[in-house]
C-alpha positions as a Markdown table, in Angstrom:
| # | Residue | x | y | z |
|---|---|---|---|---|
| 1 | Unk | -13.5 | 2.9 | -3.0 |
| 2 | Unk | -9.9 | 4.2 | -3.7 |
| 3 | Unk | -6.9 | 2.7 | -1.7 |
| 4 | Unk | -6.1 | 4.0 | 1.9 |
| 5 | Unk | -3.4 | 1.8 | 2.4 |
| 6 | Unk | -0.3 | 3.0 | 4.3 |
| 7 | Unk | 2.6 | 3.2 | 2.3 |
| 8 | Unk | 4.2 | 0.0 | 3.7 |
| 9 | Unk | 1.2 | -1.7 | 3.5 |
| 10 | Unk | 0.9 | -0.7 | -0.4 |
| 11 | Unk | 4.5 | -1.5 | -1.0 |
| 12 | Unk | 3.8 | -5.4 | 0.3 |
| 13 | Unk | 0.9 | -5.3 | -1.8 |
| 14 | Unk | 3.1 | -4.8 | -4.8 |
| 15 | Unk | 6.7 | -6.2 | -4.1 |
| 16 | Unk | 7.7 | -9.5 | -3.2 |
| 17 | Unk | 10.3 | -7.9 | -1.2 |
| 18 | Unk | 11.2 | -4.5 | 0.1 |
| 19 | Unk | 14.4 | -2.9 | 1.6 |
| 20 | Unk | 14.1 | 0.8 | 2.9 |
| 21 | Unk | 17.1 | 2.8 | 1.5 |
| 22 | Unk | 19.0 | 4.9 | 4.1 |
| 23 | Unk | 18.4 | 8.5 | 4.1 |
| 24 | Unk | 20.1 | 11.5 | 5.2 |
| 25 | Unk | 17.9 | 14.7 | 5.3 |
| 26 | Unk | 18.6 | 18.2 | 6.6 |
| 27 | Unk | 18.3 | 19.6 | 10.0 |
| 28 | Unk | 15.8 | 22.2 | 10.7 |
| 29 | Unk | 15.6 | 24.9 | 13.4 |
| 30 | Unk | 12.6 | 24.8 | 15.6 |
| 31 | Unk | 9.1 | 24.9 | 13.5 |
| 32 | Unk | 11.1 | 24.3 | 9.8 |
| 33 | Unk | 12.4 | 26.4 | 7.5 |
| 34 | Unk | 9.8 | 29.4 | 7.9 |
| 35 | Unk | 9.6 | 28.9 | 11.8 |
| 36 | Unk | 5.8 | 28.3 | 11.7 |
| 37 | Unk | 4.4 | 28.1 | 14.8 |
| 38 | Unk | 3.3 | 24.5 | 15.8 |
| 39 | Unk | 4.8 | 22.7 | 13.0 |
| 40 | Unk | 7.1 | 20.4 | 15.3 |
| 41 | Unk | 4.2 | 19.7 | 16.8 |
| 42 | Unk | 2.0 | 18.7 | 13.7 |
| 43 | Unk | 5.2 | 16.7 | 12.6 |
| 44 | Unk | 5.3 | 14.9 | 15.9 |
| 45 | Unk | 2.0 | 13.8 | 15.7 |
| 46 | Unk | 2.0 | 12.5 | 12.2 |
| 47 | Unk | 4.9 | 10.4 | 13.1 |
| 48 | Unk | 3.1 | 9.0 | 16.2 |
| 49 | Unk | 0.2 | 8.3 | 14.1 |
| 50 | Unk | 2.0 | 6.5 | 11.2 |
| 51 | Unk | 5.1 | 5.3 | 12.6 |
| 52 | Unk | 7.0 | 7.5 | 9.7 |
| 53 | Unk | 9.4 | 10.5 | 10.1 |
| 54 | Unk | 8.3 | 11.7 | 6.7 |
| 55 | Unk | 5.9 | 11.4 | 3.7 |
| 56 | Unk | 7.6 | 9.0 | 1.7 |
| 57 | Unk | 9.3 | 5.9 | 1.9 |
| 58 | Unk | 11.7 | 5.1 | -0.7 |
| 59 | Unk | 13.8 | 1.8 | -1.2 |
| 60 | Unk | 14.3 | -1.3 | -3.4 |
| 61 | Unk | 12.2 | -4.4 | -4.1 |
| 62 | Unk | 11.2 | -6.9 | -6.5 |
| 63 | Unk | 7.8 | -6.6 | -8.3 |
| 64 | Unk | 7.2 | -10.2 | -9.8 |
| 65 | Unk | 11.0 | -10.9 | -9.8 |
| 66 | Unk | 12.0 | -7.7 | -11.3 |
| 67 | Unk | 13.9 | -5.2 | -9.0 |
| 68 | Unk | 13.2 | -1.7 | -9.1 |
| 69 | Unk | 13.4 | 1.6 | -7.0 |
| 70 | Unk | 10.1 | 2.3 | -5.2 |
| 71 | Unk | 8.9 | 5.5 | -3.8 |
| 72 | Unk | 5.9 | 5.3 | -1.6 |
| 73 | Unk | 3.5 | 8.0 | -0.1 |
| 74 | Unk | 2.6 | 7.9 | 3.4 |
| 75 | Unk | -0.7 | 10.0 | 3.1 |
| 76 | Unk | -1.5 | 10.0 | 6.8 |
| 77 | Unk | 1.7 | 12.2 | 7.2 |
| 78 | Unk | 0.4 | 15.7 | 6.8 |
| 79 | Unk | -1.5 | 14.6 | 3.6 |
| 80 | Unk | 1.6 | 13.3 | 2.2 |
| 81 | Unk | 2.8 | 16.3 | 1.1 |
| 82 | Unk | 6.3 | 17.3 | 0.0 |
| 83 | Unk | 8.3 | 19.1 | 2.2 |
| 84 | Unk | 12.2 | 19.9 | 1.9 |
| 85 | Unk | 13.1 | 16.7 | 3.6 |
| 86 | Unk | 10.9 | 14.6 | 1.2 |
| 87 | Unk | 12.5 | 16.4 | -1.9 |
| 88 | Unk | 16.3 | 14.9 | 0.0 |
| 89 | Unk | 14.4 | 11.3 | 0.0 |
| 90 | Unk | 13.2 | 11.6 | -3.6 |
| 91 | Unk | 16.4 | 12.6 | -4.9 |
| 92 | Unk | 18.4 | 10.0 | -3.1 |
| 93 | Unk | 15.9 | 7.5 | -4.3 |
| 94 | Unk | 16.5 | 8.4 | -8.2 |
| 95 | Unk | 20.2 | 9.1 | -7.6 |
| 96 | Unk | 20.4 | 5.4 | -6.2 |
| 97 | Unk | 18.3 | 4.2 | -9.4 |
| 98 | Unk | 20.6 | 5.7 | -12.0 |
| 99 | Unk | 23.7 | 4.2 | -9.9 |
| 100 | Unk | 22.2 | 1.1 | -10.1 |
| 101 | Unk | 20.4 | 0.9 | -13.7 |
| 102 | Unk | 17.1 | 0.7 | -12.0 |
| 103 | Unk | 13.4 | 1.4 | -13.2 |
| 104 | Unk | 11.9 | 4.0 | -10.9 |
| 105 | Unk | 8.1 | 3.2 | -9.7 |
| 106 | Unk | 6.3 | 6.3 | -7.7 |
| 107 | Unk | 3.3 | 5.1 | -5.5 |
| 108 | Unk | 1.8 | 8.2 | -5.1 |
| 109 | Unk | -1.0 | 9.6 | -2.8 |
| 110 | Unk | -0.4 | 13.5 | -1.7 |
| 111 | Unk | -2.1 | 16.6 | -1.3 |
| 112 | Unk | 0.6 | 18.7 | -2.6 |
| 113 | Unk | 3.2 | 20.9 | -1.2 |
| 114 | Unk | 3.8 | 21.4 | 2.4 |
| 115 | Unk | 2.4 | 24.9 | 3.6 |
| 116 | Unk | 4.3 | 25.3 | 6.8 |
| 117 | Unk | 7.5 | 25.0 | 4.7 |
| 118 | Unk | 6.4 | 27.6 | 2.1 |
| 119 | Unk | 8.3 | 28.3 | -1.2 |
| 120 | Unk | 11.1 | 25.8 | 0.0 |
| 121 | Unk | 8.5 | 23.1 | -0.3 |
| 122 | Unk | 7.2 | 24.3 | -3.8 |
| 123 | Unk | 10.5 | 24.4 | -4.9 |
| 124 | Unk | 11.2 | 20.9 | -4.6 |
| 125 | Unk | 9.1 | 20.1 | -7.2 |
| 126 | Unk | 11.6 | 21.8 | -9.7 |
| 127 | Unk | 14.3 | 19.3 | -7.9 |
| 128 | Unk | 12.0 | 16.0 | -8.6 |
| 129 | Unk | 11.4 | 17.5 | -12.2 |
| 130 | Unk | 15.2 | 17.5 | -12.7 |
| 131 | Unk | 15.9 | 14.2 | -11.3 |
| 132 | Unk | 12.9 | 12.8 | -13.6 |
| 133 | Unk | 14.5 | 14.3 | -16.7 |
| 134 | Unk | 18.1 | 13.1 | -15.6 |
| 135 | Unk | 16.5 | 9.3 | -15.1 |
| 136 | Unk | 14.7 | 9.6 | -18.6 |
| 137 | Unk | 17.9 | 10.6 | -20.0 |
| 138 | Unk | 19.5 | 7.3 | -18.7 |
| 139 | Unk | 17.2 | 5.2 | -20.2 |
| 140 | Unk | 15.5 | 3.9 | -17.2 |
| 141 | Unk | 11.6 | 3.8 | -17.4 |
| 142 | Unk | 9.6 | 5.6 | -14.5 |
| 143 | Unk | 6.1 | 3.8 | -14.1 |
| 144 | Unk | 3.8 | 5.6 | -11.6 |
| 145 | Unk | 0.8 | 4.2 | -9.4 |
| 146 | Unk | -1.9 | 7.0 | -8.5 |
| 147 | Unk | -3.3 | 6.5 | -5.3 |
| 148 | Unk | -5.7 | 8.2 | -3.6 |
| 149 | Unk | -5.7 | 11.3 | -3.4 |
| 150 | Unk | -3.0 | 12.1 | -6.1 |
| 151 | Unk | -3.0 | 16.0 | -6.6 |
| 152 | Unk | -1.1 | 19.1 | -6.9 |
| 153 | Unk | 2.6 | 19.1 | -7.6 |
| 154 | Unk | 3.0 | 15.4 | -7.2 |
| 155 | Unk | 0.7 | 14.3 | -9.7 |
| 156 | Unk | 2.1 | 17.3 | -11.9 |
| 157 | Unk | 5.7 | 16.0 | -11.4 |
| 158 | Unk | 6.0 | 12.2 | -10.4 |
| 159 | Unk | 2.7 | 11.6 | -11.5 |
| 160 | Unk | 2.0 | 13.1 | -15.3 |
| 161 | Unk | 5.6 | 12.9 | -15.7 |
| 162 | Unk | 6.2 | 9.3 | -15.9 |
| 163 | Unk | 6.4 | 7.0 | -18.7 |
| 164 | Unk | 3.7 | 4.9 | -17.8 |
| 165 | Unk | 0.6 | 6.0 | -15.3 |
| 166 | Unk | -1.6 | 3.6 | -13.5 |
| 167 | Unk | -4.1 | 4.5 | -11.2 |
| 168 | Unk | -6.3 | 2.9 | -8.8 |
| 169 | Unk | -10.1 | 2.9 | -9.4 |
| 170 | Unk | -12.1 | 6.0 | -7.8 |
| 171 | Unk | -8.7 | 7.8 | -6.8 |
| 172 | Unk | -9.0 | 11.5 | -6.9 |
| 173 | Unk | -6.7 | 12.6 | -9.5 |
| 174 | Unk | -5.9 | 16.3 | -10.5 |
| 175 | Unk | -3.7 | 19.1 | -9.9 |
| 176 | Unk | -6.7 | 20.9 | -8.0 |
| 177 | Unk | -7.2 | 19.5 | -4.6 |
| 178 | Unk | -10.6 | 19.0 | -3.3 |
| 179 | Unk | -10.6 | 22.5 | -1.4 |
| 180 | Unk | -9.4 | 24.4 | -4.1 |
| 181 | Unk | -11.6 | 23.5 | -6.7 |
| 182 | Unk | -14.1 | 26.0 | -7.9 |
| 183 | Unk | -17.5 | 25.7 | -6.0 |
| 184 | Unk | -19.1 | 24.5 | -8.8 |
| 185 | Unk | -16.6 | 22.1 | -10.3 |
| 186 | Unk | -17.8 | 18.2 | -11.4 |
| 187 | Unk | -16.1 | 15.7 | -9.3 |
| 188 | Unk | -15.8 | 13.2 | -11.7 |
| 189 | Unk | -13.5 | 15.5 | -13.7 |
| 190 | Unk | -10.9 | 14.7 | -10.7 |
| 191 | Unk | -10.9 | 11.0 | -11.3 |
| 192 | Unk | -8.5 | 8.0 | -12.2 |
| 193 | Unk | -11.4 | 7.5 | -15.0 |
| 194 | Unk | -11.5 | 10.9 | -16.1 |
| 195 | Unk | -7.6 | 11.1 | -16.7 |
| 196 | Unk | -7.8 | 7.9 | -18.6 |
| 197 | Unk | -10.5 | 9.1 | -20.8 |
| 198 | Unk | -8.8 | 12.2 | -21.3 |
| 199 | Unk | -5.9 | 10.6 | -22.3 |
| 200 | Unk | -3.7 | 11.8 | -19.4 |
| 201 | Unk | -3.2 | 8.3 | -17.3 |
| 202 | Unk | -2.8 | 4.7 | -19.1 |
| 203 | Unk | -5.1 | 2.5 | -17.5 |
| 204 | Unk | -7.3 | 1.8 | -13.9 |
| 205 | Unk | -6.1 | -1.2 | -12.4 |
| 206 | Unk | -7.8 | -2.6 | -9.6 |
| 207 | Unk | -5.6 | -3.2 | -6.6 |
| 208 | Unk | -5.9 | -7.4 | -6.7 |
| 209 | Unk | -4.3 | -7.1 | -10.4 |
| 210 | Unk | -1.7 | -4.1 | -9.8 |
| 211 | Unk | 1.5 | -6.5 | -8.6 |
| 212 | Unk | 0.7 | -8.7 | -11.9 |
| 213 | Unk | 0.3 | -5.4 | -14.3 |
| 214 | Unk | 3.1 | -3.9 | -12.7 |
| 215 | Unk | 5.2 | -6.6 | -13.0 |
| 216 | Unk | 4.4 | -7.1 | -16.6 |
| 217 | Unk | 5.4 | -3.3 | -17.1 |
| 218 | Unk | 8.6 | -3.8 | -15.4 |
| 219 | Unk | 9.6 | -6.8 | -17.6 |
| 220 | Unk | 8.7 | -5.4 | -20.9 |
| 221 | Unk | 10.7 | -2.1 | -19.9 |
| 222 | Unk | 13.3 | -3.1 | -17.7 |
| 223 | Unk | 16.9 | -3.1 | -19.0 |
| 224 | Unk | 17.2 | -7.0 | -19.2 |
| 225 | Unk | 14.3 | -7.2 | -22.0 |
| 226 | Unk | 16.3 | -5.2 | -24.3 |
| 227 | Unk | 19.5 | -6.4 | -26.3 |
| 228 | Unk | 22.0 | -6.0 | -27.4 |
| 229 | Unk | 23.4 | -4.4 | -24.5 |
| 230 | Unk | 24.9 | -0.6 | -24.6 |
| 231 | Unk | 28.0 | -0.8 | -26.9 |
| 232 | Unk | 30.2 | 1.2 | -24.5 |
| 233 | Unk | 30.2 | 3.1 | -21.5 |
| 234 | Unk | 29.6 | 6.6 | -22.8 |
| 235 | Unk | 25.4 | 5.2 | -23.8 |
| 236 | Unk | 23.2 | 4.3 | -21.4 |
| 237 | Unk | 21.1 | 2.9 | -24.1 |
| 238 | Unk | 21.8 | 1.1 | -27.1 |
| 239 | Unk | 22.1 | 3.2 | -30.2 |
| 240 | Unk | 20.1 | 2.5 | -33.4 |
| 241 | Unk | 23.0 | 1.0 | -35.6 |
| 242 | Unk | 23.8 | -1.6 | -32.7 |
| 243 | Unk | 20.2 | -2.5 | -32.1 |
| 244 | Unk | 18.8 | -4.9 | -34.8 |
| 245 | Unk | 15.3 | -3.8 | -35.8 |
| 246 | Unk | 12.1 | -5.7 | -35.0 |
| 247 | Unk | 11.2 | -8.4 | -37.8 |
| 248 | Unk | 8.0 | -8.1 | -39.7 |
| 249 | Unk | 5.4 | -10.3 | -38.7 |
| 250 | Unk | 4.4 | -12.9 | -40.8 |
| 251 | Unk | 1.0 | -12.4 | -43.5 |
| 252 | Unk | -2.1 | -13.7 | -41.6 |
| 253 | Unk | -4.5 | -13.3 | -44.6 |
| 254 | Unk | -4.8 | -14.1 | -48.1 |
| 255 | Unk | -1.4 | -15.9 | -49.9 |
| 256 | Unk | -1.1 | -14.6 | -53.3 |
| 257 | Unk | -0.4 | -11.4 | -54.6 |
| 258 | Unk | -3.3 | -9.6 | -56.2 |
| 259 | Unk | -3.7 | -9.5 | -60.0 |
| 260 | Unk | -5.0 | -5.6 | -60.4 |
| 261 | Unk | -4.9 | -2.7 | -58.4 |
| 262 | Unk | -8.4 | -2.8 | -57.9 |
| 263 | Unk | -8.3 | -6.4 | -56.7 |
| 264 | Unk | -5.9 | -5.1 | -54.0 |
| 265 | Unk | -8.1 | -2.5 | -52.8 |
| 266 | Unk | -11.2 | -5.0 | -52.7 |
| 267 | Unk | -9.0 | -7.5 | -50.5 |
| 268 | Unk | -7.6 | -4.6 | -48.2 |
| 269 | Unk | -11.4 | -3.4 | -47.8 |
| 270 | Unk | -12.8 | -6.9 | -47.1 |
| 271 | Unk | -14.3 | -7.0 | -43.5 |
| 272 | Unk | -12.9 | -10.4 | -42.8 |
| 273 | Unk | -9.3 | -9.9 | -43.1 |
| 274 | Unk | -6.7 | -10.1 | -40.1 |
| 275 | Unk | -6.9 | -6.8 | -38.7 |
| 276 | Unk | -4.6 | -5.1 | -35.7 |
| 277 | Unk | -5.6 | -7.3 | -33.0 |
| 278 | Unk | -5.0 | -10.7 | -34.3 |
| 279 | Unk | -1.3 | -9.3 | -36.0 |
| 280 | Unk | -0.6 | -8.6 | -32.2 |
| 281 | Unk | -1.9 | -11.2 | -30.7 |
| 282 | Unk | 0.3 | -13.6 | -33.1 |
| 283 | Unk | 3.5 | -11.8 | -32.8 |
| 284 | Unk | 3.7 | -11.4 | -29.1 |
| 285 | Unk | 3.4 | -13.7 | -26.0 |
| 286 | Unk | 2.8 | -10.7 | -23.8 |
| 287 | Unk | 2.1 | -7.2 | -24.1 |
| 288 | Unk | 0.7 | -4.3 | -22.4 |
| 289 | Unk | -0.9 | -1.1 | -23.6 |
| 290 | Unk | -0.1 | 2.5 | -23.3 |
| 291 | Unk | -3.2 | 4.9 | -23.8 |
| 292 | Unk | -3.7 | 8.9 | -24.6 |
| 293 | Unk | -2.0 | 11.6 | -26.2 |
| 294 | Unk | -1.3 | 13.7 | -22.5 |
| 295 | Unk | -3.2 | 16.1 | -24.5 |
| 296 | Unk | -6.3 | 15.2 | -23.5 |
| 297 | Unk | -7.2 | 12.9 | -26.1 |
| 298 | Unk | -7.4 | 9.0 | -27.3 |
| 299 | Unk | -8.0 | 7.1 | -29.9 |
| 300 | Unk | -9.0 | 3.5 | -28.9 |
| 301 | Unk | -10.9 | 2.7 | -32.1 |
| 302 | Unk | -8.1 | 3.9 | -34.7 |
| 303 | Unk | -5.1 | 3.4 | -32.6 |
| 304 | Unk | -3.2 | 0.8 | -30.6 |
| 305 | Unk | 0.1 | 1.4 | -28.7 |
| 306 | Unk | 2.1 | -0.5 | -26.0 |
| 307 | Unk | 5.0 | -2.8 | -26.0 |
| 308 | Unk | 5.1 | -6.6 | -26.2 |
| 309 | Unk | 7.5 | -9.5 | -25.7 |
| 310 | Unk | 8.8 | -11.0 | -29.0 |
| 311 | Unk | 11.3 | -13.7 | -29.3 |
| 312 | Unk | 12.6 | -12.7 | -25.9 |
| 313 | Unk | 12.9 | -8.7 | -25.9 |
| 314 | Unk | 10.7 | -6.0 | -25.9 |
| 315 | Unk | 9.3 | -4.5 | -29.1 |
| 316 | Unk | 7.0 | -1.5 | -29.0 |
| 317 | Unk | 4.1 | -1.4 | -31.4 |
| 318 | Unk | 1.7 | 1.4 | -32.9 |
| 319 | Unk | -1.0 | -0.4 | -34.7 |
| 320 | Unk | -3.8 | 1.4 | -36.9 |
| 321 | Unk | -7.2 | -0.4 | -36.6 |
| 322 | Unk | -8.7 | 0.1 | -40.2 |
| 323 | Unk | -10.3 | 3.0 | -39.2 |
| 324 | Unk | -9.6 | 6.4 | -39.9 |
| 325 | Unk | -7.0 | 7.7 | -37.6 |
| 326 | Unk | -7.7 | 10.5 | -35.4 |
| 327 | Unk | -5.1 | 13.3 | -34.4 |
| 328 | Unk | -4.9 | 11.8 | -30.7 |
| 329 | Unk | -4.0 | 8.6 | -32.3 |
| 330 | Unk | -1.3 | 10.3 | -34.1 |
| 331 | Unk | -0.2 | 11.9 | -30.8 |
| 332 | Unk | 0.1 | 8.9 | -28.8 |
| 333 | Unk | 2.1 | 7.4 | -31.7 |
| 334 | Unk | 4.8 | 9.6 | -31.6 |
| 335 | Unk | 4.4 | 9.6 | -27.5 |
| 336 | Unk | 5.3 | 5.9 | -28.2 |
| 337 | Unk | 8.3 | 6.0 | -30.7 |
| 338 | Unk | 9.8 | 8.9 | -28.3 |
| 339 | Unk | 9.9 | 6.7 | -25.5 |
| 340 | Unk | 11.2 | 3.7 | -27.0 |
| 341 | Unk | 14.0 | 5.6 | -28.5 |
| 342 | Unk | 14.9 | 6.7 | -24.7 |
| 343 | Unk | 14.4 | 2.9 | -23.6 |
| 344 | Unk | 16.3 | 1.5 | -26.6 |
| 345 | Unk | 13.3 | -0.7 | -27.8 |
| 346 | Unk | 13.1 | -1.1 | -31.2 |
| 347 | Unk | 9.3 | -0.1 | -33.1 |
| 348 | Unk | 6.9 | -2.5 | -35.1 |
| 349 | Unk | 4.2 | -0.1 | -36.4 |
| 350 | Unk | 1.1 | -1.5 | -38.4 |
| 351 | Unk | -0.3 | 0.5 | -41.3 |
| 352 | Unk | -4.3 | 0.1 | -42.0 |
| 353 | Unk | -6.1 | 3.1 | -42.4 |
| 354 | Unk | -8.1 | 4.8 | -45.2 |
| 355 | Unk | -6.7 | 7.9 | -44.1 |
| 356 | Unk | -6.2 | 10.3 | -41.5 |
| 357 | Unk | -10.0 | 11.3 | -40.1 |
| 358 | Unk | -10.7 | 14.7 | -42.1 |
| 359 | Unk | -14.1 | 15.9 | -40.2 |
| 360 | Unk | -14.2 | 19.2 | -38.4 |
| 361 | Unk | -13.6 | 18.1 | -35.1 |
| 362 | Unk | -10.3 | 16.5 | -36.5 |
| 363 | Unk | -9.1 | 20.0 | -37.9 |
| 364 | Unk | -10.1 | 21.5 | -34.7 |
| 365 | Unk | -7.8 | 19.0 | -32.6 |
| 366 | Unk | -4.8 | 19.7 | -34.8 |
| 367 | Unk | -4.8 | 17.0 | -37.4 |
| 368 | Unk | -2.2 | 18.5 | -39.3 |
| 369 | Unk | 0.5 | 19.1 | -36.8 |
| 370 | Unk | -0.3 | 15.6 | -35.1 |
| 371 | Unk | 0.3 | 13.8 | -38.3 |
| 372 | Unk | 3.7 | 15.9 | -38.4 |
| 373 | Unk | 4.3 | 15.0 | -35.1 |
| 374 | Unk | 4.4 | 11.2 | -36.2 |
| 375 | Unk | 6.7 | 12.0 | -39.4 |
| 376 | Unk | 8.9 | 13.5 | -37.2 |
| 377 | Unk | 9.2 | 10.8 | -34.2 |
| 378 | Unk | 9.8 | 8.3 | -37.1 |
| 379 | Unk | 12.3 | 10.2 | -39.1 |
| 380 | Unk | 14.5 | 11.1 | -35.7 |
| 381 | Unk | 14.0 | 8.0 | -33.9 |
| 382 | Unk | 16.7 | 6.8 | -32.1 |
| 383 | Unk | 15.7 | 3.1 | -32.6 |
| 384 | Unk | 15.1 | 1.1 | -35.8 |
| 385 | Unk | 11.1 | 1.2 | -37.0 |
| 386 | Unk | 10.2 | -1.6 | -39.0 |
| 387 | Unk | 6.6 | -1.4 | -41.0 |
| 388 | Unk | 4.3 | -3.9 | -42.1 |
| 389 | Unk | 1.0 | -2.7 | -44.0 |
| 390 | Unk | -1.6 | -4.9 | -43.5 |
| 391 | Unk | -4.8 | -3.2 | -45.0 |
| 392 | Unk | -5.3 | 0.2 | -46.4 |
| 393 | Unk | -2.5 | 2.5 | -46.8 |
| 394 | Unk | -4.2 | 5.6 | -47.4 |
| 395 | Unk | -2.1 | 8.2 | -48.3 |
| 396 | Unk | -0.2 | 10.5 | -45.8 |
| 397 | Unk | -2.4 | 9.7 | -42.7 |
| 398 | Unk | -0.8 | 5.9 | -43.1 |
| 399 | Unk | 2.6 | 7.0 | -44.5 |
| 400 | Unk | 3.4 | 9.2 | -41.6 |
| 401 | Unk | 4.0 | 5.7 | -39.6 |
| 402 | Unk | 5.8 | 3.9 | -42.3 |
| 403 | Unk | 9.8 | 3.5 | -42.0 |
| 404 | Unk | 11.5 | 4.7 | -45.2 |
| 405 | Unk | 13.8 | 1.5 | -45.3 |
| 406 | Unk | 12.0 | -1.1 | -43.7 |
| 407 | Unk | 8.3 | -1.2 | -45.1 |
| 408 | Unk | 6.9 | -4.4 | -45.9 |
| 409 | Unk | 3.4 | -4.7 | -47.4 |
| 410 | Unk | 1.5 | -8.2 | -47.3 |
| 411 | Unk | -0.8 | -9.5 | -50.1 |
| 412 | Unk | -4.1 | -8.0 | -48.9 |
| 413 | Unk | -2.7 | -4.6 | -48.4 |
| 414 | Unk | -2.2 | -1.6 | -50.5 |
| 415 | Unk | -0.4 | 1.9 | -50.3 |
| 416 | Unk | -1.6 | 4.9 | -52.4 |
| 417 | Unk | -1.3 | 8.7 | -52.6 |
| 418 | Unk | -5.1 | 8.6 | -52.4 |
| 419 | Unk | -8.2 | 6.3 | -53.0 |
| 420 | Unk | -8.9 | 5.3 | -56.3 |
| 421 | Unk | -12.6 | 6.9 | -56.4 |
| 422 | Unk | -11.1 | 9.9 | -55.1 |
| 423 | Unk | -8.3 | 10.0 | -57.8 |
| 424 | Unk | -11.0 | 9.5 | -60.4 |
| 425 | Unk | -13.3 | 12.4 | -59.0 |
| 426 | Unk | -10.2 | 15.0 | -59.1 |
| 427 | Unk | -9.3 | 13.7 | -62.3 |
| 428 | Unk | -12.9 | 14.1 | -63.4 |
| 429 | Unk | -13.6 | 10.4 | -64.5 |
| 430 | Unk | -16.9 | 8.7 | -64.2 |
| 431 | Unk | -17.3 | 5.7 | -61.8 |
| 432 | Unk | -16.3 | 3.0 | -64.5 |
| 433 | Unk | -12.9 | 4.4 | -64.3 |
| 434 | Unk | -12.3 | 3.7 | -60.9 |
| 435 | Unk | -10.8 | 0.3 | -61.4 |
| 436 | Unk | -8.3 | 1.6 | -64.2 |
| 437 | Unk | -7.1 | 4.4 | -62.2 |
| 438 | Unk | -6.5 | 1.9 | -59.2 |
| 439 | Unk | -4.0 | 0.3 | -61.7 |
| 440 | Unk | -2.5 | 3.3 | -62.6 |
| 441 | Unk | -1.9 | 4.1 | -59.1 |
| 442 | Unk | 0.4 | 1.3 | -58.9 |
| 443 | Unk | -0.5 | 0.6 | -55.4 |
| 444 | Unk | -0.3 | -3.1 | -55.1 |
| 445 | Unk | 2.7 | -4.8 | -53.3 |
| 446 | Unk | 4.3 | -6.1 | -56.0 |
| 447 | Unk | 4.2 | -2.3 | -57.7 |
| 448 | Unk | 5.3 | -0.7 | -54.7 |
| 449 | Unk | 8.3 | -3.5 | -54.7 |
| 450 | Unk | 9.1 | -2.6 | -58.2 |
| 451 | Unk | 9.2 | 1.1 | -57.4 |
| 452 | Unk | 11.8 | 0.5 | -54.3 |
| 453 | Unk | 9.1 | 1.9 | -52.0 |
| 454 | Unk | 8.2 | -1.3 | -49.9 |
| 455 | Unk | 8.9 | -4.9 | -50.1 |
| 456 | Unk | 5.9 | -7.4 | -50.7 |
| 457 | Unk | 5.6 | -10.3 | -48.4 |
| 458 | Unk | 4.1 | -13.2 | -49.0 |
| 459 | Unk | 2.6 | -15.9 | -46.6 |
| 460 | Unk | 4.0 | -19.5 | -46.7 |
| 461 | Unk | 2.4 | -22.3 | -49.1 |
| 462 | Unk | -0.1 | -23.9 | -46.6 |
| 463 | Unk | -1.0 | -20.9 | -44.6 |
| 464 | Unk | 1.1 | -18.1 | -42.3 |
| 465 | Unk | 4.3 | -19.4 | -40.3 |
| 466 | Unk | 4.6 | -19.2 | -36.9 |
| 467 | Unk | 5.8 | -16.5 | -35.5 |
């Protein structure tokens, strides 16, 4: 069953300590801004029941040692609904976070905007959205935790607008609350699990694991994990020229360079060569994954994205797995690169795909637009991108992830405008000419280096050097 803890009990679950921020809230006339009969009495009953005077509790606390501003909703106070006084507290919390360079962690449990305040309540969503945008522009992360329920405007602003979205098992999550959905709506579509499957949230996390998971995210995305610090008071995050790039991982597979183009292809396609998972495990001391394109899709088989700790600082990663990459995978990678830029985090991309998925469903999902989005994200990246080709570099579906100035290729990798077999077909050559075509394409690591397109990276004698 989803979490039903009070706001303060939930704060105690995830924080090492908690200090409530002082709040100054507006004065109302009798029964609020709309003079809604009985509103004062409803608020009084809610206060007596919960011990709170509003639907949110805002303050500072440490999560596994990392300080943050936390916003905890009290669902027992009028369903955790947002009113004007809620907006006052939320704005004050975000303002404090920016002034003190702290990440923001909304712990959401809300039914939406408060009916007794009408459009005054609904307009608070614009106010919250602006605070989120200002905080994003300041280079501070927002990590949301979706409790039960997370619906309405609270989901559409504090929840879905966060950089990383975690959810509790079984939590009701959706824009439409349970009382306003179509009568034949499938309730399973309005769950945390469904939102993760649809790419709208990153992970479902059990309550007993939440503190550790949230602490890892705060360590990885918090200001202390980035170096160097901003170069001037005018920049909240380091600019790309001021921030050193992520070093490429060392090769984990074959040591020597391939003698022929076809040998390079065979090596890259070998079932036993190291894939993305092994490279990420060797490169990072800890890491946390993001999932989903926020457009209804995920690509767990084709693209791994997230943030990890390498040599004392955080590096973002987007890694192809050797499978054909689907549109959702490209959109997730683009989302990662843009987020890394806002936070001042360098990016590592691992290229390994025979190419972009080219089936009819991929076309319906906007394959071309998704690949274009990654090309644009890399070209416009606010921090430096480093690329290592660890296997197949198949055409534009691979090139989209590649950094023009910092691309490296391991001995069991190749990069080609097209697969040799397909090139031979297009040129109306027989199968026997495929190997010669591979040589003509000049796709080996050393060929790419001679062409000035990449740098060939060989393993140290006796095996890969430690990372």
